[in-house]
Coordinates of C-alpha atoms in Angstrom, one line a residue:
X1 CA 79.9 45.6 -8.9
X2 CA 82.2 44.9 -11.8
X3 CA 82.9 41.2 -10.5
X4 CA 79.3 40.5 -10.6
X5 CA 78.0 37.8 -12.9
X6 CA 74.6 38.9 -14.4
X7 CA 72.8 35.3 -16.0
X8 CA 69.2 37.0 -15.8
X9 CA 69.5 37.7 -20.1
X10 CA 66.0 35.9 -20.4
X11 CA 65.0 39.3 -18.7
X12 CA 66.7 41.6 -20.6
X13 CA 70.2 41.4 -21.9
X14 CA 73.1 44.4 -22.0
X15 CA 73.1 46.7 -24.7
X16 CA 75.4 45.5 -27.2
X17 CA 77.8 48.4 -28.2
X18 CA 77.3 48.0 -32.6
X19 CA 73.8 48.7 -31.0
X20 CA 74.6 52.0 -28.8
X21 CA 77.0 53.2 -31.7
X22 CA 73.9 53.2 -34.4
X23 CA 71.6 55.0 -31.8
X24 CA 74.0 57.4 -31.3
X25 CA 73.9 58.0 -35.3
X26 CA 70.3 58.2 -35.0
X27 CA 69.8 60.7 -32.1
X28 CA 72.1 62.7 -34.7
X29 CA 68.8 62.3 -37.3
X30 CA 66.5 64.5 -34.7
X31 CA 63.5 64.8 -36.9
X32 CA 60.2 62.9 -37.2
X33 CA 60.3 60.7 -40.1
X34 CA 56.7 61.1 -40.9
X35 CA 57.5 64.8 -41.9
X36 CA 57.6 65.8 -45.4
X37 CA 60.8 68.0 -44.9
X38 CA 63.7 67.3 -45.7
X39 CA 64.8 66.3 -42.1
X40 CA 62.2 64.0 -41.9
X41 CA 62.8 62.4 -45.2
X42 CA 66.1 61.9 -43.7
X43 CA 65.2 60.4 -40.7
X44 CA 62.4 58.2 -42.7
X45 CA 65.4 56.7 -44.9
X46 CA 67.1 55.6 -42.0
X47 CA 64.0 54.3 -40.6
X48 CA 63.5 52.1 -43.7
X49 CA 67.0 51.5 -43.9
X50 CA 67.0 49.7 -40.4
X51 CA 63.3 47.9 -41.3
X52 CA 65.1 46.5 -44.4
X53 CA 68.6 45.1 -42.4
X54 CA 66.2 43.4 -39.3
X55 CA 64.3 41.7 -42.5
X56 CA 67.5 40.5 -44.3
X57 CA 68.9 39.6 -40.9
X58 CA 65.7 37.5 -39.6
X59 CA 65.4 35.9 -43.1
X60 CA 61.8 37.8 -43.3
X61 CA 60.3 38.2 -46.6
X62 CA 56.8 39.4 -45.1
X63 CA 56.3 43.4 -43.7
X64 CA 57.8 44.4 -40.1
X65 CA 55.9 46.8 -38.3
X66 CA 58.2 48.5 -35.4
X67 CA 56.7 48.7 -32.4
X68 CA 57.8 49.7 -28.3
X69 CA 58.5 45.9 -27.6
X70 CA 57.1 42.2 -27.6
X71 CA 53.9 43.4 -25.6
X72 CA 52.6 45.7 -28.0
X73 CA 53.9 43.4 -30.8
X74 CA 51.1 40.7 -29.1
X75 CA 48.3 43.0 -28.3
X76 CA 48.3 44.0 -31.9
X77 CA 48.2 40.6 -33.3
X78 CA 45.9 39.0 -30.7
X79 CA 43.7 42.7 -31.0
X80 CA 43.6 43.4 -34.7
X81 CA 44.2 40.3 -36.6
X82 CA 40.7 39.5 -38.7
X83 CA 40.3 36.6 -37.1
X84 CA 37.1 36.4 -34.3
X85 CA 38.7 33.1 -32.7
X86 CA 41.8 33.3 -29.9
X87 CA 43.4 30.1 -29.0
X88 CA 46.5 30.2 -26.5
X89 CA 49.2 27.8 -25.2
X90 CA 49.1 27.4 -21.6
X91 CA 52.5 28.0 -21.9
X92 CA 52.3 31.4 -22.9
X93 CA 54.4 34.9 -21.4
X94 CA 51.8 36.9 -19.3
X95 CA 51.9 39.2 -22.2
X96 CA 49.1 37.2 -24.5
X97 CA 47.0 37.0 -21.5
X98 CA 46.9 39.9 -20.6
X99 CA 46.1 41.0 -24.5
X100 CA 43.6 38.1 -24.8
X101 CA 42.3 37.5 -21.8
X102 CA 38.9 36.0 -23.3
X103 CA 41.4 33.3 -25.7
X104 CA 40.9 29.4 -25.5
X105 CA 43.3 26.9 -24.0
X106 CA 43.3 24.5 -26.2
X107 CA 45.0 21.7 -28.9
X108 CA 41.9 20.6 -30.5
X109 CA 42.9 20.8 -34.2
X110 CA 39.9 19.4 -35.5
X111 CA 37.6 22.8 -34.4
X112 CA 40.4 25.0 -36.4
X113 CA 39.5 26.9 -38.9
X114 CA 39.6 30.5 -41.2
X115 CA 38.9 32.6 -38.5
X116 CA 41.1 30.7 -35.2
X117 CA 44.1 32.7 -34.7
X118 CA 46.6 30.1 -33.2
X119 CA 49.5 31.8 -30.6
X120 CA 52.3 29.4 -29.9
X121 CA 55.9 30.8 -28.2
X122 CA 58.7 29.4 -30.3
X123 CA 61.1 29.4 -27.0
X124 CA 59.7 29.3 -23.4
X125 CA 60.9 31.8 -21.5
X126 CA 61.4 30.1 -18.1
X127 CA 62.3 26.7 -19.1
X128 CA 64.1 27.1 -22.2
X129 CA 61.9 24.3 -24.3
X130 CA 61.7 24.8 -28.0
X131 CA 57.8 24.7 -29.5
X132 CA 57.8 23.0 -33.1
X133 CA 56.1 25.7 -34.2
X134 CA 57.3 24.5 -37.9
X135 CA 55.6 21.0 -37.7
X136 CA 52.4 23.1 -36.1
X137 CA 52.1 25.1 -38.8
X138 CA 52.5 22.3 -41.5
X139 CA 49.8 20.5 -39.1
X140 CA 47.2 23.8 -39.3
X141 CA 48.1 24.8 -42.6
X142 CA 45.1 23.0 -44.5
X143 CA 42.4 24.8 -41.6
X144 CA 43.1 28.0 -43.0
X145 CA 44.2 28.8 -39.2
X146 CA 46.5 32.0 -38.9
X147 CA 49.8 30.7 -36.9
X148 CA 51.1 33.8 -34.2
X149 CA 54.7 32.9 -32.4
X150 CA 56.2 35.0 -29.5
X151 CA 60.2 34.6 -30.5
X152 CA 61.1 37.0 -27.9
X153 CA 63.3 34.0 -26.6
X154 CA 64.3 32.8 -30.2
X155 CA 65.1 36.1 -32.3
X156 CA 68.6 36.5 -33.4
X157 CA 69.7 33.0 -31.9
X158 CA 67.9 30.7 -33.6
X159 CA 66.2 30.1 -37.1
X160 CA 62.5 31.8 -37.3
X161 CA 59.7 29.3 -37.6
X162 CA 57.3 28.9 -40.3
X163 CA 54.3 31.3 -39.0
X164 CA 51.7 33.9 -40.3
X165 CA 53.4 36.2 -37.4
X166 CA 56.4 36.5 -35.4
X167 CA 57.0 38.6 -32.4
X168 CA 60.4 39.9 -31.8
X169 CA 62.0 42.3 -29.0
X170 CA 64.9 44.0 -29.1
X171 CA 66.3 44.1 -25.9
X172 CA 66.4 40.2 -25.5
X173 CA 69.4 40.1 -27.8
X174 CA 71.3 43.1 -27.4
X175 CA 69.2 45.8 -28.4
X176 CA 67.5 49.0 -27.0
X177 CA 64.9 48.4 -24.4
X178 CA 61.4 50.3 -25.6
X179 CA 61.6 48.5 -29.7
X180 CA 60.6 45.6 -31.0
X181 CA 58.8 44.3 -34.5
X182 CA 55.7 42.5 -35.1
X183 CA 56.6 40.2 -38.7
X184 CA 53.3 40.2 -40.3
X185 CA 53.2 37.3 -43.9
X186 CA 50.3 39.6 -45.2
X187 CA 49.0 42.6 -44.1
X188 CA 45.7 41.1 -45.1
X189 CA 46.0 39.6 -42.0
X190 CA 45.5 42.6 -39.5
X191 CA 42.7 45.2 -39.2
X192 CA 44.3 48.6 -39.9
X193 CA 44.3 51.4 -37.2
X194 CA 45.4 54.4 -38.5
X195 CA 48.2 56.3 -37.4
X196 CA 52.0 55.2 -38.6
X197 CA 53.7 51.8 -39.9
X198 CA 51.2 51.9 -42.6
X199 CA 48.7 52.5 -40.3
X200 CA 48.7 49.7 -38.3
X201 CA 50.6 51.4 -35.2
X202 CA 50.1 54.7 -33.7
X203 CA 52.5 57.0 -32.4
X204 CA 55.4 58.5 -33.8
X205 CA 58.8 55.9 -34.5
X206 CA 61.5 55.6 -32.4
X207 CA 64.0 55.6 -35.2
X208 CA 67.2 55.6 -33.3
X209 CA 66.3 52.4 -31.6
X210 CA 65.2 50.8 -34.8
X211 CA 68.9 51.5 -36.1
X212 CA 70.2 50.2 -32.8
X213 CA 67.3 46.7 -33.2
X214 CA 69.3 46.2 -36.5
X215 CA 72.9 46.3 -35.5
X216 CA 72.0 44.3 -32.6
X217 CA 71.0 41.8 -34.7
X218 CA 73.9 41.8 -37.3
X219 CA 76.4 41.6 -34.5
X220 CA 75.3 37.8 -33.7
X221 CA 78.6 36.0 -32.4
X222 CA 78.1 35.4 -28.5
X223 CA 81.2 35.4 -26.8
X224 CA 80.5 31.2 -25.8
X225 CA 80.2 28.9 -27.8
X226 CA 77.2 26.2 -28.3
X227 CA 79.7 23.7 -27.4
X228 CA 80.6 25.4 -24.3
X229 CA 77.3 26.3 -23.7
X230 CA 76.2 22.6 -23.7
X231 CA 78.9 21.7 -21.7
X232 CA 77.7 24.0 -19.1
X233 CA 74.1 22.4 -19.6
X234 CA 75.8 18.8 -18.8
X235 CA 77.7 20.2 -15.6
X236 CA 74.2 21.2 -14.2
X237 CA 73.9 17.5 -14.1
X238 CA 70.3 16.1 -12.4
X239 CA 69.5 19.6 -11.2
X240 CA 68.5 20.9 -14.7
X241 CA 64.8 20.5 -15.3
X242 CA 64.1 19.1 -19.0
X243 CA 61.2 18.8 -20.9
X244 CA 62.0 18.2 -24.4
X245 CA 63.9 20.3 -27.2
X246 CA 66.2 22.1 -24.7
X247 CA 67.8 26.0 -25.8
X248 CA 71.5 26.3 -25.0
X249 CA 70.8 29.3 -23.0
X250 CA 67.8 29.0 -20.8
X251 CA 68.2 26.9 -17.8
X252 CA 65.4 25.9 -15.1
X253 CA 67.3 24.4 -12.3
X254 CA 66.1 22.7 -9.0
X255 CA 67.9 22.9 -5.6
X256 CA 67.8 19.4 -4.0
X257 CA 66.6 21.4 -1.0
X258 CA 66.9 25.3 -0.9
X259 CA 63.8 27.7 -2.2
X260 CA 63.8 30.0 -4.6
X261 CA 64.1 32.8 -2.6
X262 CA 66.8 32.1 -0.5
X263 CA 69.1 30.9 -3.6
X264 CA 68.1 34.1 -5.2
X265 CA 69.5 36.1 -2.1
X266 CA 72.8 33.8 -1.8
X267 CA 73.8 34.1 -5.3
X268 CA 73.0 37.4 -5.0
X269 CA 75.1 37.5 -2.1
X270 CA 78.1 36.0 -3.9
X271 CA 77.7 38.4 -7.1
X272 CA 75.4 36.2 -9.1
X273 CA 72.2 37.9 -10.7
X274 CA 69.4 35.1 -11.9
X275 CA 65.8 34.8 -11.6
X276 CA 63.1 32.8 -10.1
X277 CA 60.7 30.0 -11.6
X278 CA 58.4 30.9 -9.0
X279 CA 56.8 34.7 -8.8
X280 CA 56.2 36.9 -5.9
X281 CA 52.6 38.3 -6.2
X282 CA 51.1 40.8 -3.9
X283 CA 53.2 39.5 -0.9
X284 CA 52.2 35.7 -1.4
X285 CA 54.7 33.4 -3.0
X286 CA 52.7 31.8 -6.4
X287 CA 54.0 28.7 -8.6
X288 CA 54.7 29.6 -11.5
X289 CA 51.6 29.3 -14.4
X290 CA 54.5 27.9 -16.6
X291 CA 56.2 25.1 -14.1
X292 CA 52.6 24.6 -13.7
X293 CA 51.7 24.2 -17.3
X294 CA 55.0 21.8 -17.5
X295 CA 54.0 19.4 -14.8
X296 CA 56.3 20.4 -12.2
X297 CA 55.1 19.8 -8.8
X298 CA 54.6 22.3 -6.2
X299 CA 57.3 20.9 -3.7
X300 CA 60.3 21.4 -6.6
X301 CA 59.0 24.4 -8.3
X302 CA 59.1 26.2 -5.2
X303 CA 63.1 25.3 -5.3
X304 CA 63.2 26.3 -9.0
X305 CA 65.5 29.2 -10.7
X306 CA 65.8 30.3 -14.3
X307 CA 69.4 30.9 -15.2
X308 CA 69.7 32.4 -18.5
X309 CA 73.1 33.3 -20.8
X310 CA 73.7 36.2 -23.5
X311 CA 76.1 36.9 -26.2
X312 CA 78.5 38.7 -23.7
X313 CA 78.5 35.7 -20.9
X314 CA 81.7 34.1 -21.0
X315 CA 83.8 30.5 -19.6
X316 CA 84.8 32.3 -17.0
X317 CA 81.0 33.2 -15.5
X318 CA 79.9 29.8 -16.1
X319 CA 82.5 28.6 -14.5
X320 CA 82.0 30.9 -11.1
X321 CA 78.7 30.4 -11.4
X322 CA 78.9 25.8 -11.0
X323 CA 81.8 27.1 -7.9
X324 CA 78.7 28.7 -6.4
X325 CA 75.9 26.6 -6.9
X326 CA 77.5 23.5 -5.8
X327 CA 78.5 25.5 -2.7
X328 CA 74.9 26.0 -1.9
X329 CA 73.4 23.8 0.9

């Protein structure tokens, strides 16, 4: 197993060790930090101590409220933000639906207004396109619409966009699995709950993976660089699906004749791990909502993979990973 090649990092990416070695500092900090003693006030200083590093790392000026991951992070802004209107991308991770089932798909700027809450991923998770969620929110500004952005995808790789609120996870970029922030501009913005963060979380906080979030995040150098990464990008040649304002590091690609499936289970095969545009769903193979949303056809989606790269992917997987695919027929 140590030969493999993992390029799944869109899915989650390997713990980076700055990461493991500030947990490990944490787990030393046992108590709760809500308690008054002084244990607690311990553990609460570290706690703020990591909120205050994934701030100045992230260029946030606004309030970060830790939370168990990206889902949470959108159920709270789709659930408790003050505004009574929900409007979607079609675009979006399953996460928002499932949070906001009832919310609009739509791009009718003229109906916005003070209470439309706007969600709009910065990075798309299967195809690697990059929303201008910037320009939107220069566009929207004047409705008094609240701008939400899913940078799961983006988050320690590329600049934050100009939003009301950002969602970030930390296992996407090297840290622990289970913590992740919602940025929040104002906390005007969201209905309190009770409970911790403020108030607008409940259940105790996992501060040895907040100290873990932050390290993560101040590590930053990938072990490629953009220049090799776009290199890799060209040598994917007519295979690579594009549609727009491409990432460096998420890759839909299209087998000129072999499905999904069986290139998932011959890369596998070879020591390869990536994942599928397409999802299996109660035994019956689905296009994917997203390839859908893109305009992909049925016929190539069905052939379509996602390979995705992360700060520890090097030359040398790239490389073994072109050998393979232009072995496949």
């Amino acid at each position: 197993m140590t030969n493999r090649i993992y390029l799944d990092h869109a899915a989650t990416t390997p713990l980076r060790p700055e990461a493991r070695a500030a947990m490990e500092e944490g787990f030393a900090l046992w108590a709760n930090p809500s308690s008054p003693h002084a244990e607690g006030r311990r553990a609460k200083n570290a706690l703020e101590d990591a909120r205050a590093r994934v701030k100045a790392a992230l260029s946030w000026s606004g309030e970060v409220i830790f939370t168990s991951g990206a889902s949470e992070s959108l159920w709270l802004a789709l659930n408790r933000s003050k505004a009574s209107r929900r409007i979607v991308s079609a675009v979006e991770h399953d996460a928002v639906f499932r949070a906001a089932p009832d919310a609009e798909i739509s791009s009718d700027e003229s109906t916005f207004d003070a209470s439309t809450l706007l969600a709009v991923q910065h990075v798309n998770s299967e195809t690697g396109v990059i929303n201008p969620v910037s320009q939107m929110a220069e566009t929207i500004k004047s409705s008094g619409a609240v701008l939400l952005s899913d940078c799961a995808q983006s988050a320690g790789k590329l600049d934050l966009p100009d939003a009301d609120m950002l969602v970030v996870s930390a296992h996407k970029l090297g840290g622990p699995i289970g913590i992740g922030a919602l940025l929040v501009r104002d906390w005007a913005l969201l209905e309190p709950m009770g409970g911790h963060e403020r108030g607008y979380r409940q259940g105790t906080e996992n501060m040895p993976a907040a100290l873990g979030f932050a390290s993560a995040l101040e590590a930053g150098d990938w072990l490629t660089t953009p220049k090799e990464r776009a290199g890799f990008a060209k040598e994917l040649g007519d295979d690579l699906l594009t549609f727009g304002d491409q990432t460096d590091y998420i890759f839909a690609l299209a087998h000129p004749s072999m499905s999904a499936q069986a290139l998932l289970i011959r890369l596998d095969a070879m020591g390869i791990a990536v994942s599928a545009g397409s999802a299996c769903s109660s035994g019956t193979l689905k296009k994917s909502r997203v390839l859908d949303a893109f305009g992909v056809s049925d016929e190539v989606a069905a052939r379509t993979i996602r390979v995705s790269l992360g700060w520890n992917t090097t030359t040398v997987d790239l490389d073994r990973f072109l050998e393979a695919w232009r072995s496949l027929s």
